[in-house]
Coordinates of C-alpha atoms in Angstrom, one line a residue:
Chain A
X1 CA 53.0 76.4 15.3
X2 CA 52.1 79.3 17.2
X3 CA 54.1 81.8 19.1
X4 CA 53.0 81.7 22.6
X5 CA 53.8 85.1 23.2
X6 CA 51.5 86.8 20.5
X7 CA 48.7 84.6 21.3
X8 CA 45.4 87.3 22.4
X9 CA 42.6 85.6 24.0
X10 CA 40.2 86.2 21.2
X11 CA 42.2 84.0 18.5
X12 CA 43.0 81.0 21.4
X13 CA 43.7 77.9 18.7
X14 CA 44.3 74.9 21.2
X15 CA 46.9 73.9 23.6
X16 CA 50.7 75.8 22.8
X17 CA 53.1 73.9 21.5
X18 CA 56.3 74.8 23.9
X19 CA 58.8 72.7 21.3
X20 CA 59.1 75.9 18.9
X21 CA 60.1 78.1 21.5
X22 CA 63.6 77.9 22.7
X23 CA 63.0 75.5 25.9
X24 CA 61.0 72.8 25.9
X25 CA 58.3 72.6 28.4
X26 CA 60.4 69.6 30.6
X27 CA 63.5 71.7 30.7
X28 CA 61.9 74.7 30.8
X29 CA 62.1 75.1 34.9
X30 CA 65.9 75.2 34.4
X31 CA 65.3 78.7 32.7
X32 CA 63.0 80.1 35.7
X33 CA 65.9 79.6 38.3
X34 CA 68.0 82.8 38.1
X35 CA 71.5 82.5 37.2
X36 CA 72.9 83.9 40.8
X37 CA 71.2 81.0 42.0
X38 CA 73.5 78.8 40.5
X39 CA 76.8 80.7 40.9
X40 CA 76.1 80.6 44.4
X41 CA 75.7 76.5 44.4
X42 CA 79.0 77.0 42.5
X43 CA 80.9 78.4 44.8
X44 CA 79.3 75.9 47.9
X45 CA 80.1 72.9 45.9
X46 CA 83.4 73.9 45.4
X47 CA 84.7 74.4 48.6
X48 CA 82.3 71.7 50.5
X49 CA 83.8 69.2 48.4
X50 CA 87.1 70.4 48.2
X51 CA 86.7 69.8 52.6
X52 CA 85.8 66.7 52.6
X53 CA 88.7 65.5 50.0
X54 CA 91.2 67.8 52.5
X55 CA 90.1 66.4 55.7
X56 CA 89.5 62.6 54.3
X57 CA 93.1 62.6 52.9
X58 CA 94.1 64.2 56.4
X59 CA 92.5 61.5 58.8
X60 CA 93.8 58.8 56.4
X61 CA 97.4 59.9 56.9
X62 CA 97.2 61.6 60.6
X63 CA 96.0 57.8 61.8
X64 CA 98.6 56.2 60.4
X65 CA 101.6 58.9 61.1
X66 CA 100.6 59.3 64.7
X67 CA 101.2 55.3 65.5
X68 CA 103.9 55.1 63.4
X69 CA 105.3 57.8 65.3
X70 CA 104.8 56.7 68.7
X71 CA 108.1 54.3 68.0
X72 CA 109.6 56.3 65.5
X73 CA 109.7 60.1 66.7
X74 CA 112.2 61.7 63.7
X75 CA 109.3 61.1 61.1
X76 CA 106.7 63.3 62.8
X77 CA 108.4 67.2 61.4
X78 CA 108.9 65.5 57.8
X79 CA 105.6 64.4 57.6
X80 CA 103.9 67.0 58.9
X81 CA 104.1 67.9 55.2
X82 CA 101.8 65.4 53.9
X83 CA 99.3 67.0 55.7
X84 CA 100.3 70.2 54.4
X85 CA 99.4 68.8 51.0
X86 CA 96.1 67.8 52.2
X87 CA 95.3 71.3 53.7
X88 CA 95.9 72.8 50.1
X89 CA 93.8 71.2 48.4
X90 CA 91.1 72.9 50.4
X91 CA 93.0 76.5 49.6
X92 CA 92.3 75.2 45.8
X93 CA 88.3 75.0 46.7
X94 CA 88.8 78.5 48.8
X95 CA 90.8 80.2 45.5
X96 CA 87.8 79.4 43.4
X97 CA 85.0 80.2 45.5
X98 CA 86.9 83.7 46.0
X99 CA 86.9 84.2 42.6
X100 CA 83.5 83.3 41.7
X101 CA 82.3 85.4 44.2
X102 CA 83.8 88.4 43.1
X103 CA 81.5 87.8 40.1
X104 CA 78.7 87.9 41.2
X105 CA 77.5 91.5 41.3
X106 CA 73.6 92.9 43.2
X107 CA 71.2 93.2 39.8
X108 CA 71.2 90.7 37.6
X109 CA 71.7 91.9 33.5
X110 CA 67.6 92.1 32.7
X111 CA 68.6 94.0 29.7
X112 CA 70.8 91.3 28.1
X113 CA 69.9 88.0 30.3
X114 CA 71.9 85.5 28.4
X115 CA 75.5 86.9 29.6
X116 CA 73.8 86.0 32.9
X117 CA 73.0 82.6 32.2
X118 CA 76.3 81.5 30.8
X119 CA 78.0 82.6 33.7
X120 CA 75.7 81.0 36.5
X121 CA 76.1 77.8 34.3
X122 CA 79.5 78.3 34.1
X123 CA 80.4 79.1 37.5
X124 CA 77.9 75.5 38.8
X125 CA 80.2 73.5 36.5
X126 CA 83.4 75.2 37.6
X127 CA 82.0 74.7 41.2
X128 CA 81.2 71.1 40.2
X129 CA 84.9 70.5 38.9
X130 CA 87.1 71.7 41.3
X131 CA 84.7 70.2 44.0
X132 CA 85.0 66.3 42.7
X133 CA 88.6 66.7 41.3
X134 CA 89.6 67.9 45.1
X135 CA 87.8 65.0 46.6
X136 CA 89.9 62.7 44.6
X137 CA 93.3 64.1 44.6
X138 CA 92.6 64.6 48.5
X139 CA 91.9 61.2 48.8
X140 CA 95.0 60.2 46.8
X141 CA 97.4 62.6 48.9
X142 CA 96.0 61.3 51.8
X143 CA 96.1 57.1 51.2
X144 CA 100.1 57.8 49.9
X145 CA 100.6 60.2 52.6
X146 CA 99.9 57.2 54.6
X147 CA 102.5 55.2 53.0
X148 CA 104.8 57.6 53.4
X149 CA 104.5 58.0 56.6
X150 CA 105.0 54.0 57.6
X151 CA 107.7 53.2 54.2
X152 CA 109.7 56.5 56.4
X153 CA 109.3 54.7 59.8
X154 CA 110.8 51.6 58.2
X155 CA 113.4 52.7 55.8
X156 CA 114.2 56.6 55.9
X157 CA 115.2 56.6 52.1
X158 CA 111.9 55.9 50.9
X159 CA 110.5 59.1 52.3
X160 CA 111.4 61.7 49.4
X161 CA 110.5 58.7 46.5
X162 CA 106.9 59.1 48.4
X163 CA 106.6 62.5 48.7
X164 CA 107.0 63.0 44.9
X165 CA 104.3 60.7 44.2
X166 CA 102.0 62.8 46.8
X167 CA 102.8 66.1 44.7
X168 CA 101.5 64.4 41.7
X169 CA 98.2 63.5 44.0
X170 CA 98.3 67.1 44.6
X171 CA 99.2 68.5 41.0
X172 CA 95.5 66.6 40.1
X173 CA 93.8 69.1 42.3
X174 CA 95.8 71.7 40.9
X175 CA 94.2 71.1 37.3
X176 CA 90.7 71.7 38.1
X177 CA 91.6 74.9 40.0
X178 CA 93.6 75.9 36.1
X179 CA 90.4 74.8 34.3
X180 CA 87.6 76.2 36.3
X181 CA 88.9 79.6 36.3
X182 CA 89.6 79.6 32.5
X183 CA 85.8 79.0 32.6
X184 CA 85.0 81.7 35.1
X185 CA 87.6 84.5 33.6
X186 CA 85.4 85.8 30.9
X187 CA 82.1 85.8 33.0
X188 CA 80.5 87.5 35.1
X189 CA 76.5 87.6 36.9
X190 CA 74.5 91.1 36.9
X191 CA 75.2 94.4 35.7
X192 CA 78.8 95.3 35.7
X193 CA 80.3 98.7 35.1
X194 CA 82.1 98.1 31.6
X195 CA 79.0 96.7 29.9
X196 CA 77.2 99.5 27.8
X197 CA 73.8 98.8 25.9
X198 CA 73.8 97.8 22.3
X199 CA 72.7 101.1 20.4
X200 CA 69.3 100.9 19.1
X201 CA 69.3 100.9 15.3
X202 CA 67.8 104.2 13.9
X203 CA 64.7 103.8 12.4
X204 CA 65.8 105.1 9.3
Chain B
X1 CA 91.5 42.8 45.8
X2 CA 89.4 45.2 44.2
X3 CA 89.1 48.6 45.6
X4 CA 85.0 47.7 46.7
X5 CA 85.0 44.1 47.0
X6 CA 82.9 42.3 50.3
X7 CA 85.1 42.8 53.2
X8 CA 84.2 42.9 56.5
X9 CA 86.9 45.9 57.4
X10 CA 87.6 49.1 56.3
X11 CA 90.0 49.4 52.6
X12 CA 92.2 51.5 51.1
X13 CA 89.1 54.7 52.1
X14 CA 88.1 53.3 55.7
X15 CA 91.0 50.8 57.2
X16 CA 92.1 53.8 58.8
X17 CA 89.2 54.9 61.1
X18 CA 89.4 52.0 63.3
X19 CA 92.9 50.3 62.5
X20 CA 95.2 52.9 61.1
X21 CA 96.5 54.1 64.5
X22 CA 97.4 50.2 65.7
X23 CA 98.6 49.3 62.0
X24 CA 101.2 52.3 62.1
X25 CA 102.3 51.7 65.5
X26 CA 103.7 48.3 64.4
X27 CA 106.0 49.7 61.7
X28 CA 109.4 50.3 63.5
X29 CA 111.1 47.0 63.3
X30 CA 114.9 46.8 64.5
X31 CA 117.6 44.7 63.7
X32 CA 119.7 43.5 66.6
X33 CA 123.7 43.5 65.8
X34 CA 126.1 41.1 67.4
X35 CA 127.9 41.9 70.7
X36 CA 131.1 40.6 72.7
X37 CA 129.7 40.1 76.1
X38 CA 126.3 40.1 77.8
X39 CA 126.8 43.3 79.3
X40 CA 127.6 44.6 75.6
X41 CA 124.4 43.5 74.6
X42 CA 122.5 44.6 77.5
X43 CA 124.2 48.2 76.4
X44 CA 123.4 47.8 72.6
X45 CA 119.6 47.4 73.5
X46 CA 119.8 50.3 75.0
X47 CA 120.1 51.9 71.3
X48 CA 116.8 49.9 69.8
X49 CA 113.4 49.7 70.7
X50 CA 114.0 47.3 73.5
X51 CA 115.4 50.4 75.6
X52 CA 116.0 49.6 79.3
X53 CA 113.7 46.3 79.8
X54 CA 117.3 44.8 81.2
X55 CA 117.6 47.4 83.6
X56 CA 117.4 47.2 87.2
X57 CA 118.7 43.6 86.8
X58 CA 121.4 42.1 88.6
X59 CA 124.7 41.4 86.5
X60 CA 125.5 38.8 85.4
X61 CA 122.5 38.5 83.0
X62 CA 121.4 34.7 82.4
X63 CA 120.0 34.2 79.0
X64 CA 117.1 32.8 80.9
X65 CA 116.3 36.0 81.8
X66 CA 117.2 37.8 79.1
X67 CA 114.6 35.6 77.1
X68 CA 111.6 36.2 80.2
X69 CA 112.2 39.9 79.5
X70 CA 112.2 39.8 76.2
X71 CA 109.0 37.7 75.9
X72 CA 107.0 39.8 78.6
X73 CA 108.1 43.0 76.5
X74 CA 106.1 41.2 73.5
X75 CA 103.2 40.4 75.4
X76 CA 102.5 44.0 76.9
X77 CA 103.0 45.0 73.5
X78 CA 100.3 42.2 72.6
X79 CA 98.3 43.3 75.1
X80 CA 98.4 47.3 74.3
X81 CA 97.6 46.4 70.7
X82 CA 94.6 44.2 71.7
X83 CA 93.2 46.6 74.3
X84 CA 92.4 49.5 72.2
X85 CA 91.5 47.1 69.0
X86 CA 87.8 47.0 67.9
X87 CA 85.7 44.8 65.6
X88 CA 87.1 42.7 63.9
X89 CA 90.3 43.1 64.8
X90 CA 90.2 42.1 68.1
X91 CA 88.5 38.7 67.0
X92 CA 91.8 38.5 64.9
X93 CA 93.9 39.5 67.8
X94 CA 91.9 36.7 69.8
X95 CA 93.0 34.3 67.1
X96 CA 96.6 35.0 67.5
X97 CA 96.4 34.3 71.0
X98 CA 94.6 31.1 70.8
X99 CA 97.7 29.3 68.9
X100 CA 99.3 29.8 72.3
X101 CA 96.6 28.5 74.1
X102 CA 96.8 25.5 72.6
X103 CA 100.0 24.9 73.2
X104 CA 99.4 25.7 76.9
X105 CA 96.0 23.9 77.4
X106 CA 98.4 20.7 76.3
X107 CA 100.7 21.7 78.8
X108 CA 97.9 21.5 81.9
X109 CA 97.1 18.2 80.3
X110 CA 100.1 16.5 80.5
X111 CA 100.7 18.1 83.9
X112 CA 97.9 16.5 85.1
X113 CA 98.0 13.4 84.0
X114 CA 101.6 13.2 85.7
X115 CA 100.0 15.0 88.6
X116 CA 101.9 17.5 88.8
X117 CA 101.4 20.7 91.2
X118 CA 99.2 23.0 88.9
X119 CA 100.4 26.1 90.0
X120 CA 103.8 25.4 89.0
X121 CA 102.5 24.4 85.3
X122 CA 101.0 28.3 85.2
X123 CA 104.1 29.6 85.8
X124 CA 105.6 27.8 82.5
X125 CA 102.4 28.4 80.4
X126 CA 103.1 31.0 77.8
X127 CA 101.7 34.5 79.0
X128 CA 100.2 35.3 75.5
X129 CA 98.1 32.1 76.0
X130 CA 96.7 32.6 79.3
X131 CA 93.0 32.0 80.0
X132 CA 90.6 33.7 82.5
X133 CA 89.6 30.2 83.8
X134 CA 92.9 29.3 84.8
X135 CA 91.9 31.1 88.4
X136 CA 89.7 27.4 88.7
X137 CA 92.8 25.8 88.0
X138 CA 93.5 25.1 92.2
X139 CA 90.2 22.9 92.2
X140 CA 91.5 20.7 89.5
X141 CA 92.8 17.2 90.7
X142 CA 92.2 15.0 87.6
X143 CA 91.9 15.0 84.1
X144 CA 87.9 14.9 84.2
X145 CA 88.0 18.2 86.4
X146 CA 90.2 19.9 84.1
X147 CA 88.0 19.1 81.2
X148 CA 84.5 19.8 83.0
X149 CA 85.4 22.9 84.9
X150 CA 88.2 24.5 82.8
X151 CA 88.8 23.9 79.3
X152 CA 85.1 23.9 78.7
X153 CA 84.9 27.9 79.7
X154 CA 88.2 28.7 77.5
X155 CA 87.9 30.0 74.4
X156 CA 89.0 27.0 72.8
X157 CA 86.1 25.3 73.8
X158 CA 84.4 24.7 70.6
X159 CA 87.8 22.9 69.2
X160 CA 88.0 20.5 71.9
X161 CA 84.2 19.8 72.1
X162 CA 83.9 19.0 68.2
X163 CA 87.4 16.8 68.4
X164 CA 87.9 15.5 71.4
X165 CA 85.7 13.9 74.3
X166 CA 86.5 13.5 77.7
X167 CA 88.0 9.9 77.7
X168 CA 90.5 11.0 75.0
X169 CA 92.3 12.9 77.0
X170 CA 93.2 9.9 79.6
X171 CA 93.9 8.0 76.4
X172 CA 95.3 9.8 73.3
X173 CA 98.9 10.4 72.6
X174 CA 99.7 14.3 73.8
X175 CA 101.0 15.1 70.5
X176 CA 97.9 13.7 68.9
X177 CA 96.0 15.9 70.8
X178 CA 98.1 19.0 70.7
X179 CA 97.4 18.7 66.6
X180 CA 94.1 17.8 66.2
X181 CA 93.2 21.2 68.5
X182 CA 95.9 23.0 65.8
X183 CA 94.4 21.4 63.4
X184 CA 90.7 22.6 64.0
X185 CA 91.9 26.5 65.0
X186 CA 94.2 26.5 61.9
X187 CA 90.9 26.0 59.8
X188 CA 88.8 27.7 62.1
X189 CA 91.5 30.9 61.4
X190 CA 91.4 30.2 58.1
X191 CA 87.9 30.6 57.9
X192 CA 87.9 33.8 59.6
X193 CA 90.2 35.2 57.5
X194 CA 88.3 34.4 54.3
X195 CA 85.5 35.6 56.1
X196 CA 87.1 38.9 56.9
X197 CA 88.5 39.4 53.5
X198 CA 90.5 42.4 51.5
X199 CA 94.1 42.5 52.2
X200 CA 93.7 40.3 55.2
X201 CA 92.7 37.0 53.2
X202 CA 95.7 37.6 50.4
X203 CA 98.5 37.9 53.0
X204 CA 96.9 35.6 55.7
X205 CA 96.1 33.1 53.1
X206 CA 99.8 32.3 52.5
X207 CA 101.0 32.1 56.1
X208 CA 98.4 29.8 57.1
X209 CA 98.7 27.4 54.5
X210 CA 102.3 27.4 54.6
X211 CA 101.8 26.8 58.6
X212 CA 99.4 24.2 57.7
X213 CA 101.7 22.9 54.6
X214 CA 104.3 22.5 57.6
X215 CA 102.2 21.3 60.3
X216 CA 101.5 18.1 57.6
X217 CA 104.9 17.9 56.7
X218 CA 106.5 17.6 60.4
X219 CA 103.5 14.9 61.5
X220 CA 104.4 13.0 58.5
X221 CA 108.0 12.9 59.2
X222 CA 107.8 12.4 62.8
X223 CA 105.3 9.6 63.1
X224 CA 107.8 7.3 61.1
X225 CA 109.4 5.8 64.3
X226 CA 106.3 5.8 66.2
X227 CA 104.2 2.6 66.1
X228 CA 100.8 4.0 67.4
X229 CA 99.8 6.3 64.9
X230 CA 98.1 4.7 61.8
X231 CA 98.1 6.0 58.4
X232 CA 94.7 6.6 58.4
X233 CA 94.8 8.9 62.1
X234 CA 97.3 10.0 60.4
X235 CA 95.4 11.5 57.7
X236 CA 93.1 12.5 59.7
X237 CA 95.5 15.5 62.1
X238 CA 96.2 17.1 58.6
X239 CA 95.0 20.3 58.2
X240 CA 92.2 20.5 55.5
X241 CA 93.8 23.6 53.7
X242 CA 97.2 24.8 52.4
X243 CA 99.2 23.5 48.8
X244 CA 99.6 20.2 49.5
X245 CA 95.2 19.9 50.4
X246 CA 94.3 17.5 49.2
X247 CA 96.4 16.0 46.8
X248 CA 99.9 16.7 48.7
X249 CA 98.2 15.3 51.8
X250 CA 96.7 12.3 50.6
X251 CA 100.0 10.9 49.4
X252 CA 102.1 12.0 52.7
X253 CA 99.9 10.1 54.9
X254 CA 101.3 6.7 52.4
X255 CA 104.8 7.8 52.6
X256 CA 106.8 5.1 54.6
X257 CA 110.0 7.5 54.9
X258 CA 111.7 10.6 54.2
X259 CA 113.0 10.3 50.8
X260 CA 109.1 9.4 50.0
X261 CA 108.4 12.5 51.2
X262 CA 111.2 14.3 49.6
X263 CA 109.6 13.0 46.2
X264 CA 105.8 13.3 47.4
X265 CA 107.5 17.4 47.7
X266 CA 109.4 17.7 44.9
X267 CA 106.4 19.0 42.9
X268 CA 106.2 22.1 44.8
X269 CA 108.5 24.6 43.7
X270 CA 108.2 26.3 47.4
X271 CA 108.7 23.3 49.2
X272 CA 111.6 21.5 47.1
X273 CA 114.4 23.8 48.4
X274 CA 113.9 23.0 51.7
X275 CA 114.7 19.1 51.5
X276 CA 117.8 19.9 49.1
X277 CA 120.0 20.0 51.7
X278 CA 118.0 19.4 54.9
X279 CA 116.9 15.6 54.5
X280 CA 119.6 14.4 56.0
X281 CA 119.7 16.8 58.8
X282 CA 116.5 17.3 61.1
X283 CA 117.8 20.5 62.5
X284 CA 118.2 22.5 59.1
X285 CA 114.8 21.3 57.6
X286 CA 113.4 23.3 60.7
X287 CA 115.5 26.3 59.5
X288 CA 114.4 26.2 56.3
X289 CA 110.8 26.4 57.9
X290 CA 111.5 29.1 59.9
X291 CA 113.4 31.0 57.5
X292 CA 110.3 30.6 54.8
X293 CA 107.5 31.7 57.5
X294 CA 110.0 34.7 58.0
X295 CA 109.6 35.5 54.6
X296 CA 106.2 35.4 53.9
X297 CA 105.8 37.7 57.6
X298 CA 108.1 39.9 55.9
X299 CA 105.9 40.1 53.1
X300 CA 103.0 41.4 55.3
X301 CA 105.2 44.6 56.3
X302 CA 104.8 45.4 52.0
X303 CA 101.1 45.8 52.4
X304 CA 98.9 47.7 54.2
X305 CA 95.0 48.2 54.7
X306 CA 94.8 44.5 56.2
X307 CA 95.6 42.7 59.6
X308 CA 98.1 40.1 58.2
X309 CA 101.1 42.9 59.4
X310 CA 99.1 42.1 63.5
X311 CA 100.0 38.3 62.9
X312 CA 103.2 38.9 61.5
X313 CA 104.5 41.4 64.1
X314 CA 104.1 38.9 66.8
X315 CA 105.4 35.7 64.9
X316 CA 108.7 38.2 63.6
X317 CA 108.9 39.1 67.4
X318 CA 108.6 35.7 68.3
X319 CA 111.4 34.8 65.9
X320 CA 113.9 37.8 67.4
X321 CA 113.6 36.7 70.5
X322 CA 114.3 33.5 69.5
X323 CA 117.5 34.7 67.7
X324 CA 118.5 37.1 70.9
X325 CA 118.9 34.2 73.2
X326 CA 120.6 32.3 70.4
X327 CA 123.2 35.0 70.4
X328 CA 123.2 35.3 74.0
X329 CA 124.1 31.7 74.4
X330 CA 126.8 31.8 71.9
X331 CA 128.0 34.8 74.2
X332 CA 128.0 32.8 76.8
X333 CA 128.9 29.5 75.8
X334 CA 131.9 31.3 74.1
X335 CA 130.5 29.8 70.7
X336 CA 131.1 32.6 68.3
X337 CA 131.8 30.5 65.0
X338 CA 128.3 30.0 65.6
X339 CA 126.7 33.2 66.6
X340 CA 125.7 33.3 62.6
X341 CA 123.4 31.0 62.5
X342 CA 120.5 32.4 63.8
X343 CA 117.5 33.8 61.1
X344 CA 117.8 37.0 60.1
X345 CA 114.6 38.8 59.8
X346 CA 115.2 42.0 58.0

């Protein structure tokens, strides 16, 4: 095995073997991206997909409570907050990306690098979570929203049995906001004000 | 009914984008309460989702009216529906209307084999089953016309091409004709509605076969006195789908009278309630019919994501205005003991 960093040019002894070092040479590339790089996918993923889970769950129940209102008019104001629970689960993608961006500061840690890389890895996969889980509990708000809105057109007294149902759509949403910013709290990209060198041991 | 399984419209993720809007617009469905007068009723409407389509009629109301209203209400509601539909759904909507057209394209027959003024037949065709080639209709004079310039353009031409040539209609039985066209668009829909799939096939399944179940059941039962019909024609105007295919079938067309046909029924659990107490009486055995396609029509309001609730909101109109002018007749007639009877819907 040889240390590819202390190799000189005089003593070359064939090709380096990458698998002692601590990536190996397929996964290597992973390394080379800089860790801001990836809090900043982070916080794209998770409010893109957190959209597209709002405004899917939106269209799904605003097609079907505008015709059923058309013959039915007292439903409309009531339902209106169906679509309110839609809308937030795009605040939930909005609340993380603010708080990932706040952690990302303008010079990344050379000193101690691997602070760096847990948070950019931290802050993709908290981007990753509250992205998916939105598009799903969106979805799920939406498609009961929809039933809500047609069991209320037909028979009033099913319209607050519906609505709980959506909040538990919505409380799904709700869990990947809780969980990806107990991954984010601790982290944070570049130098930050509080963090002070290691002292150098004397040479004594 | 999986969540991805072959369908040819959108599920529980897509329905909505093209059908959502027309699906909700159905879902208001009003019961109609029971009234001392006419006038009483005409007020009462007032108060549902009929509204004012009485109004600027001259009292007294005749039922007669009462029922034209009623019926051109559901067909500009048809119409509404079917006018901002798309793919597939309007096919489906198509579908709906060409039950009608059957029923009207019989009509035109008969009229002209009695030679009767064609014009005045239009006027009692049903308006949800009108075709665009019945503007031809003034050049017809005999029963050849009508089946080389009209029927052959309506869209119910493939029906009476594959089942009927032009000779049978000078020479077969009206009735026989009127159910071996039901008989091919009840498979034909059929088809179509496997074909479409999801929700659609599970509730549309059941209402066609029972329709096609009771279609069997009636031609069994009223071929009995008539001499014309042989067991094996017989046989032949039964739809090819529904429980009693083929097994059910097979044995009505041998049943000699009704208490072969109560036993031939007795094995199905749906159908052996309905000749309980209605074999002696022709009337409620036509209740019981009605009151079980009611039922599974209702069943289509519990679903969503599929067309069945388009079919059912027409046949469930259908049925209310049926019971409307039931009432209205007992208002008028003075017949209150039996103002009950009618089918209630929800």
């Amino acid at each position: 095995m040889v240390n590819p960093n202390s190799i000189a040019s005089s003593d070359y002894s064939g090709p380096i073997d990458y698998s002692a070092s601590y990536y190996g040479l397929s996964t290597y590339f992973i390394a080379t991206i800089a860790p801001s790089t990836w809090g900043a996918i982070g916080i794209g993923i998770s409010l893109a997909l957190s959209v597209v889970g709002s405004a899917w769950g939106i269209w799904i129940t605003a097609a079907s409570l505008m015709g059923a209102a058309v013959k039915e008019p007292r439903i409309r104001s009531k339902n209106i907050i169906s679509i309110i629970f839609c809308e937030a689960v795009a605040i939930y993608g909005i609340i993380l990306a603010i708080i990932l961006n706040g952690k990302i500061e303008k010079f990344l840690n050379v000193e101690f690098p691997a602070t760096d890389y847990m948070a950019g890895y931290m802050m993709f996969g908290a981007g990753l979570l509250v992205g998916f889980c939105n598009v799903f509990s969106g979805i799920c708000v939406g498609i009961s929203g929809s039933g809500c809105a047609l069991g209320d057109a037909q028979n009033p007294a099913l319209f607050v049995k519906m609505l709980i149902i959506e909040i538990f759509g919505g409380a799904l949403g709700l869990y990947a906001v809780i969980v990806g910013i107990l991954m984010t709290t601790s982290t944070s990209i570049g130098l930050t004000k509080e963090y002070v060198p290691a002292p150098t041991p004397s040479p004594k | 009914m999986g969540l991805f399984s072959g369908r040819k419209h959108g599920g529980l993720f897509t329905f909505n984008r093209d059908d959502g809007y027309l699906e909700a617009i159905l879902r208001d469905y009003n019961n109609l309460c029971q009234c001392d007068t006419l006038e009483d009723m005409k007020m009462h409407f007032l108060s549902t989702d009929y509204g004012d389509f009485l109004a600027g009629e001259p009292s007294p109301i005749h039922t007669t009216t009462i029922a034209e209203k009623a019926t051109q209400k559901l067909v500009n509601e048809f119409n509404h529906i079917r006018n901002q539909a798309v793919e597939p759904l309007s096919t489906f909507m198509d579908f709906i209307s060409y039950g009608y057209m059957i029923d009207n394209v019989v009509l035109l027959i008969t009229g002209t084999l009695h030679e009767r003024d064609i014009s005045e037949l239009v006027d009692k065709c049903h308006p949800l089953g009108l075709f665009k080639s019945m503007a031809t209709l003034s050049v017809v004079h005999n029963v050849a016309d009508l089946y080389n310039n009209v029927l052959i353009d309506t869209p119910l031409a493939p029906y009476i091409q594959n089942c009927l040539s032009e000779e049978d209609l000078d020479e077969m039985n009206i009735e026989i004709i009127r159910n071996t066209l039901y008989k091919a668009y009840l498979e034909d829909f059929y088809n179509y509605c496997k074909f479409l799939g999801g929700q659609t096939e599970l509730i549309m399944n059941d209402i066609l076969q029972f329709e096609a179940d009771r279609r069997s059941i009636n031609i069994t039962i009223n071929s009995f006195g008539a001499t014309e019909l042989t067991k094996d024609d017989r046989e032949k105007l039964y739809p090819q789908l529904g429980l009693l295919f083929p097994e059910g079938t097979s044995k009505l067309s041998k049943a000699e009278d009704v208490d072969q046909v109560r036993g031939i029924l007795e094995v199905y659990s749906t159908y052996r309630s309905f000749f309980a107490d209605g074999v002696n009486n022709e009337k409620s055995l036509e209740d019981s019919f009605f009151e079980h396609e009611v039922h599974l029509n209702r069943m289509a309001f519990e679903d969503q994501y599929g067309y069945g609730v388009f079919y059912a909101y027409i046949k469930l109109r259908e049925q209310e205005i049926r019971n409307i002018v039931w009432i209205a007749e007992c208002i008028s007639q003075n017949m209150k003991q039996k103002m009950n009877q009618y089918i209630p819907i929800f």
